[in-house]
PDB file of C-alpha atoms in Angstrom:
ATOM      1  CA  UNK A 238     178.613 -32.897 143.749  1.00 40.00           C
ATOM      2  CA  UNK A 239     176.490 -30.835 146.994  1.00 40.00           C
ATOM      3  CA  UNK A 240     175.670 -27.766 145.999  1.00 41.00           C
ATOM      4  CA  UNK A 241     177.218 -25.062 148.632  1.00 43.00           C
ATOM      5  CA  UNK A 242     175.312 -21.675 149.491  1.00 40.00           C
ATOM      6  CA  UNK A 243     176.963 -18.700 151.132  1.00 42.00           C
ATOM      7  CA  UNK A 244     175.693 -15.537 152.199  1.00 41.00           C
ATOM      8  CA  UNK A 245     176.935 -11.934 150.604  1.00 38.00           C
ATOM      9  CA  UNK A 246     178.858  -9.400 153.668  1.00 39.00           C
ATOM     10  CA  UNK A 247     175.254  -7.138 151.822  1.00 36.00           C
ATOM     11  CA  UNK A 248     172.498  -9.885 152.624  1.00 36.00           C
ATOM     12  CA  UNK A 249     174.665 -10.561 156.158  1.00 42.00           C
ATOM     13  CA  UNK A 250     174.068  -6.921 157.210  1.00 37.00           C
ATOM     14  CA  UNK A 251     170.754  -6.673 156.063  1.00 38.00           C
ATOM     15  CA  UNK A 252     169.723  -9.173 157.627  1.00 40.00           C
ATOM     16  CA  UNK A 253     171.811  -8.378 161.269  1.00 42.00           C
ATOM     17  CA  UNK A 254     170.098  -4.783 161.769  1.00 34.00           C
ATOM     18  CA  UNK A 255     166.654  -5.535 159.757  1.00 36.00           C
ATOM     19  CA  UNK A 256     164.240  -8.183 160.341  1.00 46.00           C
ATOM     20  CA  UNK A 257     163.376  -9.886 157.375  1.00 51.00           C
ATOM     21  CA  UNK A 258     161.664 -12.928 155.313  1.00 53.00           C
ATOM     22  CA  UNK A 259     165.366 -14.446 153.937  1.00 75.00           C
ATOM     23  CA  UNK A 260     164.923 -17.189 151.228  1.00 83.00           C
ATOM     24  CA  UNK A 261     165.374 -20.750 152.555  1.00 84.00           C
ATOM     25  CA  UNK A 262     168.086 -23.742 150.222  1.00 84.00           C
ATOM     26  CA  UNK A 263     165.848 -27.422 151.138  1.00 84.00           C
ATOM     27  CA  UNK A 264     168.299 -30.216 150.216  1.00 78.00           C
ATOM     28  CA  UNK A 265     167.995 -33.979 149.249  1.00 73.00           C
ATOM     29  CA  UNK A 266     170.185 -36.006 150.415  1.00 68.00           C
ATOM     30  CA  UNK A 267     173.718 -35.149 151.016  1.00 64.00           C
ATOM     31  CA  UNK A 268     176.028 -37.386 148.223  1.00 63.00           C
ATOM     32  CA  UNK A 269     174.135 -38.067 146.374  1.00 62.00           C
ATOM     33  CA  UNK A 270     172.787 -35.512 144.425  1.00 63.00           C
ATOM     34  CA  UNK A 271     174.101 -37.547 141.722  1.00 67.00           C
ATOM     35  CA  UNK A 272     171.098 -39.645 141.993  1.00 68.00           C
ATOM     36  CA  UNK A 273     168.547 -37.762 142.945  1.00 67.00           C
ATOM     37  CA  UNK A 274     166.384 -38.417 140.369  1.00 70.00           C
ATOM     38  CA  UNK A 275     166.765 -42.025 141.170  1.00 77.00           C
ATOM     39  CA  UNK A 276     166.051 -41.432 144.630  1.00 74.00           C
ATOM     40  CA  UNK A 277     162.840 -39.897 144.459  1.00 77.00           C
ATOM     41  CA  UNK A 278     161.162 -43.518 142.187  1.00 82.00           C
ATOM     42  CA  UNK A 279     161.132 -45.206 145.951  1.00 83.00           C
ATOM     43  CA  UNK A 280     158.836 -41.335 146.940  1.00 81.00           C
ATOM     44  CA  UNK A 281     156.760 -41.216 144.437  1.00 85.00           C
ATOM     45  CA  UNK A 282     155.508 -44.791 145.107  1.00 88.00           C
ATOM     46  CA  UNK A 283     155.142 -43.648 148.390  1.00 88.00           C
ATOM     47  CA  UNK A 284     153.357 -40.904 147.614  1.00 90.00           C
ATOM     48  CA  UNK A 285     151.585 -42.838 144.829  1.00 91.00           C
ATOM     49  CA  UNK A 286     150.540 -45.752 147.716  1.00 91.00           C
ATOM     50  CA  UNK A 287     149.720 -42.767 150.144  1.00 93.00           C
ATOM     51  CA  UNK A 288     147.785 -41.038 148.530  1.00 93.00           C
ATOM     52  CA  UNK A 289     145.722 -43.345 145.988  1.00 92.00           C
ATOM     53  CA  UNK A 290     145.238 -45.928 149.497  1.00 92.00           C
ATOM     54  CA  UNK A 291     143.751 -43.409 151.607  1.00 94.00           C
ATOM     55  CA  UNK A 292     141.711 -41.560 148.842  1.00 93.00           C
ATOM     56  CA  UNK A 293     140.163 -46.096 147.977  1.00 90.00           C
ATOM     57  CA  UNK A 294     139.671 -45.872 151.880  1.00 92.00           C
ATOM     58  CA  UNK A 295     136.848 -42.206 151.297  1.00 93.00           C
ATOM     59  CA  UNK A 296     135.177 -43.231 148.669  1.00 91.00           C
ATOM     60  CA  UNK A 297     134.723 -47.372 149.784  1.00 90.00           C
ATOM     61  CA  UNK A 298     133.388 -45.967 153.185  1.00 90.00           C
ATOM     62  CA  UNK A 299     131.367 -42.831 151.002  1.00 90.00           C
ATOM     63  CA  UNK A 300     129.996 -45.512 148.504  1.00 87.00           C
ATOM     64  CA  UNK A 301     129.010 -48.343 151.515  1.00 87.00           C
ATOM     65  CA  UNK A 302     126.213 -47.517 153.355  1.00 87.00           C
ATOM     66  CA  UNK A 303     126.691 -50.592 155.670  1.00 86.00           C
ATOM     67  CA  UNK A 304     130.268 -48.113 156.480  1.00 87.00           C
ATOM     68  CA  UNK A 305     128.358 -44.978 157.233  1.00 89.00           C
ATOM     69  CA  UNK A 306     129.697 -46.057 160.816  1.00 90.00           C
ATOM     70  CA  UNK A 307     131.132 -43.362 163.533  1.00 91.00           C
ATOM     71  CA  UNK A 308     133.774 -45.610 163.881  1.00 90.00           C
ATOM     72  CA  UNK A 309     134.458 -45.578 159.877  1.00 91.00           C
ATOM     73  CA  UNK A 310     133.605 -41.765 160.178  1.00 92.00           C
ATOM     74  CA  UNK A 311     136.348 -42.018 162.150  1.00 93.00           C
ATOM     75  CA  UNK A 312     138.850 -43.669 160.010  1.00 93.00           C
ATOM     76  CA  UNK A 313     137.416 -40.884 157.132  1.00 94.00           C
ATOM     77  CA  UNK A 314     139.463 -38.890 159.466  1.00 94.00           C
ATOM     78  CA  UNK A 315     142.471 -39.961 159.967  1.00 95.00           C
ATOM     79  CA  UNK A 316     142.338 -40.791 155.616  1.00 95.00           C
ATOM     80  CA  UNK A 317     141.580 -37.412 155.643  1.00 95.00           C
ATOM     81  CA  UNK A 318     144.843 -36.695 157.441  1.00 95.00           C
ATOM     82  CA  UNK A 319     147.052 -39.322 156.139  1.00 95.00           C
ATOM     83  CA  UNK A 320     145.713 -37.280 152.410  1.00 95.00           C
ATOM     84  CA  UNK A 321     146.960 -33.367 154.412  1.00 93.00           C
ATOM     85  CA  UNK A 322     149.741 -34.603 155.117  1.00 92.00           C
ATOM     86  CA  UNK A 323     150.871 -36.009 151.747  1.00 91.00           C
ATOM     87  CA  UNK A 324     150.120 -32.689 149.747  1.00 91.00           C
ATOM     88  CA  UNK A 325     151.573 -30.947 152.458  1.00 92.00           C
ATOM     89  CA  UNK A 326     155.006 -32.112 151.565  1.00 89.00           C
ATOM     90  CA  UNK A 327     154.756 -33.299 148.008  1.00 86.00           C
ATOM     91  CA  UNK A 328     155.856 -29.376 146.312  1.00 85.00           C
ATOM     92  CA  UNK A 329     158.679 -29.479 148.441  1.00 86.00           C
ATOM     93  CA  UNK A 330     160.037 -32.857 147.379  1.00 83.00           C
ATOM     94  CA  UNK A 331     159.067 -33.320 144.108  1.00 81.00           C
ATOM     95  CA  UNK A 332     161.104 -29.800 143.284  1.00 80.00           C
ATOM     96  CA  UNK A 333     164.516 -30.938 144.565  1.00 79.00           C
ATOM     97  CA  UNK A 334     164.481 -34.523 142.986  1.00 76.00           C
ATOM     98  CA  UNK A 335     163.193 -33.869 140.084  1.00 77.00           C
ATOM     99  CA  UNK A 336     163.190 -30.062 138.898  1.00 76.00           C
ATOM    100  CA  UNK A 337     165.948 -29.159 141.136  1.00 75.00           C
ATOM    101  CA  UNK A 338     164.436 -26.391 142.523  1.00 78.00           C
ATOM    102  CA  UNK A 339     165.545 -25.723 145.972  1.00 80.00           C
ATOM    103  CA  UNK A 340     164.834 -22.445 147.022  1.00 85.00           C
ATOM    104  CA  UNK A 341     162.152 -21.143 148.779  1.00 87.00           C
ATOM    105  CA  UNK A 342     160.581 -17.953 150.280  1.00 88.00           C
ATOM    106  CA  UNK A 343     159.923 -17.466 154.000  1.00 87.00           C
ATOM    107  CA  UNK A 344     156.533 -17.310 153.491  1.00 88.00           C
ATOM    108  CA  UNK A 345     156.154 -20.676 151.958  1.00 90.00           C
ATOM    109  CA  UNK A 346     157.803 -22.306 154.192  1.00 90.00           C
ATOM    110  CA  UNK A 347     155.704 -21.109 156.881  1.00 91.00           C
ATOM    111  CA  UNK A 348     152.547 -22.315 154.756  1.00 92.00           C
ATOM    112  CA  UNK A 349     153.765 -25.408 154.672  1.00 93.00           C
ATOM    113  CA  UNK A 350     155.331 -26.464 158.529  1.00 92.00           C
ATOM    114  CA  UNK A 351     151.882 -24.820 159.158  1.00 94.00           C
ATOM    115  CA  UNK A 352     150.255 -27.959 156.778  1.00 94.00           C
ATOM    116  CA  UNK A 353     152.770 -30.545 158.310  1.00 93.00           C
ATOM    117  CA  UNK A 354     152.285 -29.745 162.191  1.00 92.00           C
ATOM    118  CA  UNK A 355     148.573 -29.022 160.817  1.00 93.00           C
ATOM    119  CA  UNK A 356     147.859 -32.422 160.156  1.00 94.00           C
ATOM    120  CA  UNK A 357     150.572 -34.481 162.443  1.00 92.00           C
ATOM    121  CA  UNK A 358     148.415 -32.778 165.657  1.00 93.00           C
ATOM    122  CA  UNK A 359     145.301 -34.033 164.384  1.00 94.00           C
ATOM    123  CA  UNK A 360     146.331 -37.190 163.026  1.00 94.00           C
ATOM    124  CA  UNK A 361     147.295 -37.240 166.627  1.00 93.00           C
ATOM    125  CA  UNK A 362     143.881 -36.618 168.092  1.00 93.00           C
ATOM    126  CA  UNK A 363     142.373 -38.469 165.472  1.00 95.00           C
ATOM    127  CA  UNK A 364     144.081 -41.790 167.143  1.00 95.00           C
ATOM    128  CA  UNK A 365     143.304 -40.739 170.311  1.00 94.00           C
ATOM    129  CA  UNK A 366     139.115 -40.587 168.926  1.00 94.00           C
ATOM    130  CA  UNK A 367     139.198 -43.904 167.924  1.00 94.00           C
ATOM    131  CA  UNK A 368     141.013 -44.805 170.938  1.00 93.00           C
ATOM    132  CA  UNK A 369     137.910 -43.926 172.971  1.00 93.00           C
ATOM    133  CA  UNK A 370     135.711 -45.576 170.537  1.00 93.00           C
ATOM    134  CA  UNK A 371     137.302 -48.377 171.150  1.00 91.00           C
ATOM    135  CA  UNK A 372     138.322 -48.360 174.571  1.00 92.00           C
ATOM    136  CA  UNK A 373     133.812 -47.632 174.583  1.00 92.00           C
ATOM    137  CA  UNK A 374     132.972 -51.009 172.100  1.00 90.00           C
ATOM    138  CA  UNK A 375     134.597 -53.331 174.461  1.00 89.00           C
ATOM    139  CA  UNK A 376     134.660 -51.803 177.812  1.00 89.00           C
ATOM    140  CA  UNK A 377     130.648 -50.749 177.881  1.00 89.00           C
ATOM    141  CA  UNK A 378     129.791 -52.804 174.660  1.00 87.00           C
ATOM    142  CA  UNK A 379     125.667 -52.168 175.169  1.00 87.00           C
ATOM    143  CA  UNK A 380     125.850 -49.179 176.353  1.00 90.00           C
ATOM    144  CA  UNK A 381     128.356 -47.741 172.736  1.00 90.00           C
ATOM    145  CA  UNK A 382     125.548 -46.833 170.587  1.00 88.00           C
ATOM    146  CA  UNK A 383     124.256 -43.770 172.800  1.00 89.00           C
ATOM    147  CA  UNK A 384     128.466 -43.388 174.189  1.00 89.00           C
ATOM    148  CA  UNK A 385     129.088 -42.919 170.392  1.00 90.00           C
ATOM    149  CA  UNK A 386     126.614 -41.442 167.574  1.00 88.00           C
ATOM    150  CA  UNK A 387     127.591 -39.696 164.254  1.00 84.00           C
ATOM    151  CA  UNK A 388     126.492 -36.285 165.590  1.00 86.00           C
ATOM    152  CA  UNK A 389     129.402 -36.744 169.228  1.00 87.00           C
ATOM    153  CA  UNK A 390     131.230 -37.586 165.940  1.00 89.00           C
ATOM    154  CA  UNK A 391     131.262 -34.938 163.869  1.00 88.00           C
ATOM    155  CA  UNK A 392     131.394 -32.180 166.673  1.00 89.00           C
ATOM    156  CA  UNK A 393     134.713 -33.947 168.062  1.00 88.00           C
ATOM    157  CA  UNK A 394     135.549 -34.184 164.304  1.00 87.00           C
ATOM    158  CA  UNK A 395     135.561 -29.969 164.302  1.00 89.00           C
ATOM    159  CA  UNK A 396     137.131 -30.170 167.494  1.00 88.00           C
ATOM    160  CA  UNK A 397     140.272 -32.032 166.177  1.00 84.00           C
ATOM    161  CA  UNK A 398     139.487 -30.140 163.088  1.00 85.00           C
ATOM    162  CA  UNK A 399     141.048 -26.648 164.993  1.00 89.00           C
ATOM    163  CA  UNK A 400     142.626 -27.749 167.671  1.00 89.00           C
ATOM    164  CA  UNK A 401     145.648 -28.674 165.746  1.00 88.00           C
ATOM    165  CA  UNK A 402     146.045 -24.800 162.993  1.00 91.00           C
ATOM    166  CA  UNK A 403     144.457 -23.038 166.558  1.00 91.00           C
ATOM    167  CA  UNK A 404     148.011 -24.486 168.543  1.00 89.00           C
ATOM    168  CA  UNK A 405     150.594 -24.247 165.668  1.00 91.00           C
ATOM    169  CA  UNK A 406     149.618 -21.195 164.756  1.00 91.00           C
ATOM    170  CA  UNK A 407     151.415 -18.894 167.209  1.00 89.00           C
ATOM    171  CA  UNK A 408     154.728 -20.299 166.610  1.00 88.00           C
ATOM    172  CA  UNK A 409     154.827 -20.008 162.493  1.00 90.00           C
ATOM    173  CA  UNK A 410     153.730 -16.416 163.356  1.00 88.00           C
ATOM    174  CA  UNK A 411     156.064 -15.724 165.715  1.00 86.00           C
ATOM    175  CA  UNK A 412     159.318 -16.558 163.841  1.00 86.00           C
ATOM    176  CA  UNK A 413     157.794 -14.528 161.026  1.00 84.00           C
ATOM    177  CA  UNK A 414     159.743 -11.098 163.903  1.00 82.00           C
ATOM    178  CA  UNK A 415     162.939 -13.505 164.050  1.00 83.00           C
ATOM    179  CA  UNK A 416     165.983 -12.112 162.406  1.00 82.00           C
ATOM    180  CA  UNK A 417     168.122 -14.932 160.440  1.00 80.00           C
ATOM    181  CA  UNK A 418     171.927 -14.847 159.479  1.00 76.00           C
ATOM    182  CA  UNK A 419     174.648 -16.498 159.626  1.00 67.00           C
ATOM    183  CA  UNK A 420     173.576 -20.560 157.000  1.00 68.00           C
ATOM    184  CA  UNK A 421     170.252 -20.738 156.147  1.00 80.00           C
ATOM    185  CA  UNK A 422     170.390 -24.039 154.200  1.00 81.00           C
ATOM    186  CA  UNK A 423     167.280 -26.737 155.913  1.00 82.00           C
ATOM    187  CA  UNK A 424     169.259 -30.408 156.010  1.00 77.00           C
ATOM    188  CA  UNK A 425     164.913 -31.611 154.789  1.00 79.00           C
ATOM    189  CA  UNK A 426     163.085 -31.492 151.630  1.00 82.00           C
ATOM    190  CA  UNK A 427     160.076 -29.424 153.757  1.00 86.00           C
ATOM    191  CA  UNK A 428     160.316 -26.929 156.786  1.00 87.00           C
ATOM    192  CA  UNK A 429     160.493 -27.802 159.776  1.00 86.00           C
ATOM    193  CA  UNK A 430     159.540 -25.897 163.347  1.00 85.00           C
ATOM    194  CA  UNK A 431     162.140 -27.274 165.125  1.00 81.00           C
ATOM    195  CA  UNK A 432     165.417 -26.794 162.301  1.00 81.00           C
ATOM    196  CA  UNK A 433     164.188 -23.317 161.082  1.00 86.00           C
ATOM    197  CA  UNK A 434     163.769 -21.847 164.397  1.00 85.00           C
ATOM    198  CA  UNK A 435     167.400 -22.713 165.614  1.00 82.00           C
ATOM    199  CA  UNK A 436     168.926 -20.457 161.937  1.00 83.00           C
ATOM    200  CA  UNK A 437     167.343 -17.204 164.025  1.00 83.00           C
ATOM    201  CA  UNK A 438     170.174 -15.534 165.264  1.00 83.00           C
ATOM    202  CA  UNK A 439     168.083 -13.779 168.543  1.00 82.00           C
ATOM    203  CA  UNK A 440     166.181 -14.504 171.289  1.00 82.00           C
ATOM    204  CA  UNK A 441     163.605 -18.221 170.901  1.00 83.00           C
ATOM    205  CA  UNK A 442     163.580 -18.943 174.294  1.00 84.00           C
ATOM    206  CA  UNK A 443     159.517 -17.737 174.683  1.00 85.00           C
ATOM    207  CA  UNK A 444     159.158 -20.142 170.722  1.00 84.00           C
ATOM    208  CA  UNK A 445     161.000 -22.672 171.957  1.00 83.00           C
ATOM    209  CA  UNK A 446     159.109 -22.712 175.040  1.00 88.00           C
ATOM    210  CA  UNK A 447     155.826 -22.051 173.785  1.00 87.00           C
ATOM    211  CA  UNK A 448     156.982 -25.294 170.932  1.00 85.00           C
ATOM    212  CA  UNK A 449     157.207 -27.675 174.152  1.00 86.00           C
ATOM    213  CA  UNK A 450     154.688 -26.865 175.794  1.00 89.00           C
ATOM    214  CA  UNK A 451     152.296 -27.070 172.336  1.00 89.00           C
ATOM    215  CA  UNK A 452     153.373 -30.928 172.164  1.00 87.00           C
ATOM    216  CA  UNK A 453     153.145 -31.789 175.975  1.00 88.00           C
ATOM    217  CA  UNK A 454     149.880 -30.885 175.720  1.00 89.00           C
ATOM    218  CA  UNK A 455     148.614 -32.543 172.257  1.00 89.00           C
ATOM    219  CA  UNK A 456     150.551 -35.425 170.730  1.00 90.00           C
ATOM    220  CA  UNK A 457     151.960 -35.844 174.803  1.00 91.00           C
ATOM    221  CA  UNK A 458     148.371 -35.810 175.982  1.00 93.00           C
ATOM    222  CA  UNK A 459     146.549 -38.156 173.186  1.00 93.00           C
ATOM    223  CA  UNK A 460     149.599 -40.242 173.981  1.00 94.00           C
ATOM    224  CA  UNK A 461     149.553 -40.782 177.228  1.00 95.00           C
ATOM    225  CA  UNK A 462     145.338 -41.565 176.886  1.00 94.00           C
ATOM    226  CA  UNK A 463     145.182 -43.901 174.271  1.00 95.00           C
ATOM    227  CA  UNK A 464     148.004 -45.158 176.485  1.00 94.00           C
ATOM    228  CA  UNK A 465     145.337 -45.054 179.243  1.00 95.00           C
ATOM    229  CA  UNK A 466     142.316 -46.484 177.395  1.00 93.00           C
ATOM    230  CA  UNK A 467     144.081 -49.780 175.860  1.00 92.00           C
ATOM    231  CA  UNK A 468     144.976 -50.532 179.470  1.00 92.00           C
ATOM    232  CA  UNK A 469     141.269 -50.159 180.376  1.00 92.00           C
ATOM    233  CA  UNK A 470     140.459 -52.082 177.909  1.00 91.00           C
ATOM    234  CA  UNK A 471     143.116 -54.962 178.012  1.00 89.00           C
ATOM    235  CA  UNK A 472     141.749 -55.189 182.338  1.00 88.00           C
ATOM    236  CA  UNK A 473     138.035 -56.168 180.188  1.00 87.00           C
ATOM    237  CA  UNK A 474     139.486 -58.434 178.430  1.00 86.00           C
ATOM    238  CA  UNK A 475     141.749 -60.235 180.594  1.00 83.00           C
ATOM    239  CA  UNK A 476     138.784 -60.071 182.333  1.00 80.00           C
ATOM    240  CA  UNK A 477     136.602 -62.421 179.418  1.00 77.00           C
ATOM    241  CA  UNK A 478     134.922 -66.000 180.476  1.00 70.00           C
ATOM    242  CA  UNK A 479     137.240 -67.434 177.534  1.00 78.00           C
ATOM    243  CA  UNK A 480     140.152 -66.994 175.902  1.00 80.00           C
ATOM    244  CA  UNK A 481     138.100 -66.969 172.489  1.00 80.00           C
ATOM    245  CA  UNK A 482     136.284 -63.796 173.666  1.00 79.00           C
ATOM    246  CA  UNK A 483     139.066 -62.039 175.075  1.00 79.00           C
ATOM    247  CA  UNK A 484     141.070 -63.057 171.059  1.00 83.00           C
ATOM    248  CA  UNK A 485     138.097 -61.311 169.482  1.00 82.00           C
ATOM    249  CA  UNK A 486     137.349 -58.568 171.494  1.00 79.00           C
ATOM    250  CA  UNK A 487     141.645 -57.542 171.370  1.00 78.00           C
ATOM    251  CA  UNK A 488     141.678 -58.827 167.894  1.00 82.00           C
ATOM    252  CA  UNK A 489     139.512 -55.652 167.038  1.00 83.00           C
ATOM    253  CA  UNK A 490     142.045 -53.036 168.373  1.00 86.00           C
ATOM    254  CA  UNK A 491     144.391 -54.150 165.699  1.00 87.00           C
ATOM    255  CA  UNK A 492     144.527 -52.300 162.771  1.00 89.00           C
ATOM    256  CA  UNK A 493     144.608 -48.984 165.276  1.00 91.00           C
ATOM    257  CA  UNK A 494     147.217 -49.765 167.763  1.00 91.00           C
ATOM    258  CA  UNK A 495     149.743 -50.417 164.553  1.00 92.00           C
ATOM    259  CA  UNK A 496     148.496 -47.483 163.340  1.00 93.00           C
ATOM    260  CA  UNK A 497     148.731 -46.160 166.627  1.00 94.00           C
ATOM    261  CA  UNK A 498     152.574 -47.814 166.743  1.00 93.00           C
ATOM    262  CA  UNK A 499     153.962 -46.169 163.244  1.00 93.00           C
ATOM    263  CA  UNK A 500     152.571 -42.828 164.001  1.00 93.00           C
ATOM    264  CA  UNK A 501     154.155 -42.313 166.892  1.00 93.00           C
ATOM    265  CA  UNK A 502     157.767 -44.156 166.730  1.00 90.00           C
ATOM    266  CA  UNK A 503     158.720 -42.284 163.938  1.00 88.00           C
ATOM    267  CA  UNK A 504     157.760 -38.902 165.818  1.00 86.00           C
ATOM    268  CA  UNK A 505     159.665 -39.524 168.723  1.00 84.00           C
ATOM    269  CA  UNK A 506     162.561 -41.155 167.070  1.00 82.00           C
ATOM    270  CA  UNK A 507     162.410 -37.901 164.677  1.00 79.00           C
ATOM    271  CA  UNK A 508     162.160 -35.333 168.588  1.00 77.00           C
ATOM    272  CA  UNK A 509     165.271 -37.486 170.191  1.00 78.00           C
ATOM    273  CA  UNK A 510     167.176 -36.586 166.646  1.00 76.00           C
ATOM    274  CA  UNK A 511     166.029 -32.958 167.146  1.00 70.00           C
ATOM    275  CA  UNK A 512     167.134 -32.345 170.695  1.00 71.00           C
ATOM    276  CA  UNK A 513     170.439 -35.453 170.556  1.00 70.00           C
ATOM    277  CA  UNK A 514     171.655 -35.998 167.231  1.00 65.00           C
ATOM    278  CA  UNK A 515     172.306 -32.586 166.851  1.00 67.00           C
ATOM    279  CA  UNK A 516     176.187 -33.913 165.816  1.00 71.00           C
ATOM    280  CA  UNK A 517     174.618 -36.734 163.827  1.00 71.00           C
ATOM    281  CA  UNK A 518     175.435 -37.089 160.701  1.00 73.00           C
ATOM    282  CA  UNK A 519     172.999 -35.336 158.886  1.00 71.00           C
ATOM    283  CA  UNK A 520     171.217 -38.121 156.501  1.00 72.00           C
ATOM    284  CA  UNK A 521     170.139 -39.390 160.473  1.00 76.00           C
ATOM    285  CA  UNK A 522     167.615 -36.769 160.226  1.00 75.00           C
ATOM    286  CA  UNK A 523     166.915 -36.587 157.258  1.00 78.00           C
ATOM    287  CA  UNK A 524     165.777 -40.241 157.039  1.00 79.00           C
ATOM    288  CA  UNK A 525     163.940 -40.080 160.611  1.00 82.00           C
ATOM    289  CA  UNK A 526     162.038 -36.672 159.156  1.00 81.00           C
ATOM    290  CA  UNK A 527     160.730 -38.460 156.371  1.00 83.00           C
ATOM    291  CA  UNK A 528     159.757 -41.787 157.921  1.00 86.00           C
ATOM    292  CA  UNK A 529     158.003 -39.621 159.974  1.00 87.00           C
ATOM    293  CA  UNK A 530     155.742 -37.968 157.815  1.00 87.00           C
ATOM    294  CA  UNK A 531     155.186 -41.257 154.539  1.00 88.00           C
ATOM    295  CA  UNK A 532     154.696 -44.135 156.049  1.00 90.00           C
ATOM    296  CA  UNK A 533     152.347 -43.051 158.357  1.00 92.00           C
ATOM    297  CA  UNK A 534     150.250 -42.202 155.473  1.00 93.00           C
ATOM    298  CA  UNK A 535     151.254 -44.862 153.228  1.00 92.00           C
ATOM    299  CA  UNK A 536     151.021 -47.995 155.683  1.00 93.00           C
ATOM    300  CA  UNK A 537     146.903 -46.445 156.771  1.00 93.00           C
ATOM    301  CA  UNK A 538     145.121 -47.699 154.294  1.00 92.00           C
ATOM    302  CA  UNK A 539     147.534 -51.463 154.197  1.00 91.00           C
ATOM    303  CA  UNK A 540     146.927 -51.896 157.808  1.00 91.00           C
ATOM    304  CA  UNK A 541     143.403 -51.610 157.948  1.00 90.00           C
ATOM    305  CA  UNK A 542     142.149 -53.141 154.284  1.00 86.00           C
ATOM    306  CA  UNK A 543     143.942 -56.108 155.986  1.00 84.00           C
ATOM    307  CA  UNK A 544     143.132 -55.602 160.093  1.00 81.00           C
ATOM    308  CA  UNK A 545     140.171 -54.548 159.184  1.00 82.00           C
ATOM    309  CA  UNK A 546     137.347 -57.289 157.674  1.00 79.00           C
ATOM    310  CA  UNK A 547     134.472 -54.699 156.948  1.00 80.00           C
ATOM    311  CA  UNK A 548     137.489 -53.218 154.516  1.00 83.00           C
ATOM    312  CA  UNK A 549     138.770 -55.603 153.723  1.00 77.00           C
ATOM    313  CA  UNK A 550     134.890 -57.571 152.515  1.00 80.00           C
ATOM    314  CA  UNK A 551     134.461 -53.962 150.689  1.00 76.00           C
ATOM    315  CA  UNK A 552     137.526 -54.096 148.946  1.00 75.00           C
ATOM    316  CA  UNK A 553     136.756 -57.257 147.614  1.00 77.00           C
ATOM    317  CA  UNK A 554     133.291 -57.132 146.787  1.00 74.00           C
ATOM    318  CA  UNK A 555     134.538 -54.264 144.628  1.00 69.00           C
ATOM    319  CA  UNK A 556     137.132 -56.270 143.339  1.00 67.00           C
ATOM    320  CA  UNK A 557     134.641 -58.627 142.124  1.00 64.00           C
ATOM    321  CA  UNK A 558     132.417 -56.292 140.706  1.00 53.00           C
ATOM    322  CA  UNK A 559     134.832 -55.090 138.465  1.00 50.00           C
ATOM    323  CA  UNK A 560     136.011 -58.672 137.739  1.00 47.00           C
ATOM    324  CA  UNK A 561     131.689 -59.871 136.308  1.00 46.00           C
ATOM    325  CA  UNK A 562     131.409 -56.456 134.826  1.00 43.00           C
ATOM    326  CA  UNK A 563     134.911 -57.889 132.569  1.00 45.00           C
TER     327      UNK A 563
END
């Protein structure tokens, strides 16, 4: 049986008079509350694969001197970003499915949405940096070591780290100034800005416009630049003499192409559902949000372990050493 939350008349009156931070209520899959312990099993599996897989990638790159190159520094940054996304949603998801803890204070909700959106913007920026790395490696191979250096990767990484939080802070802090009335039940097991802002009972035009502007000048701009880089890569690959050279050159981008699709397709699907699917079943909103936040961190280490020869060899070598030691 689903849990219904209602607000007392005193609570409603207070929320209409003063601006304060209410308690929100998170939800699991509607209508399936009786088996939510079983539902958490696949979520737990995804968390384990994502956390252990990304940690494994970081350990391999750290312990293998041959992988101390700009390309793998960027892969390390992607793994750290994926770990951040996992840790951001883990407390409330585990609390709902395992401990039946559905309430969350507004301050904690702010912190969680800040982390989720910041790491999402960071991952978009990292994928853009990786596309530029592939563009230089394929289109300007002789100048790669001059253009892409470890020092430049560190500088770009610092920009990426600060870009997401700086863009996210204003929209998260502005939420505290709004009064909230009516239902304070969220349709996810975590806090997202695009949903919390709909619960405010005041004009939120500025927040909506600012949020749209942030998405356009971060995620959408990154996607356009990634598409442009791949257009230039295709143009360069098409000019190579033999089909074997074309295949080898384009194969170096396979893992990155998969990572781009895994990240941007669910993000666009979630945005479309929130914009145009207001009357869609709650399960659709919940499913899209979970796919967007859980699938990329889980699949990225698998993709790079299979499609990147150096990572694949390092894993085989590590497993071979373990077998030899036994």
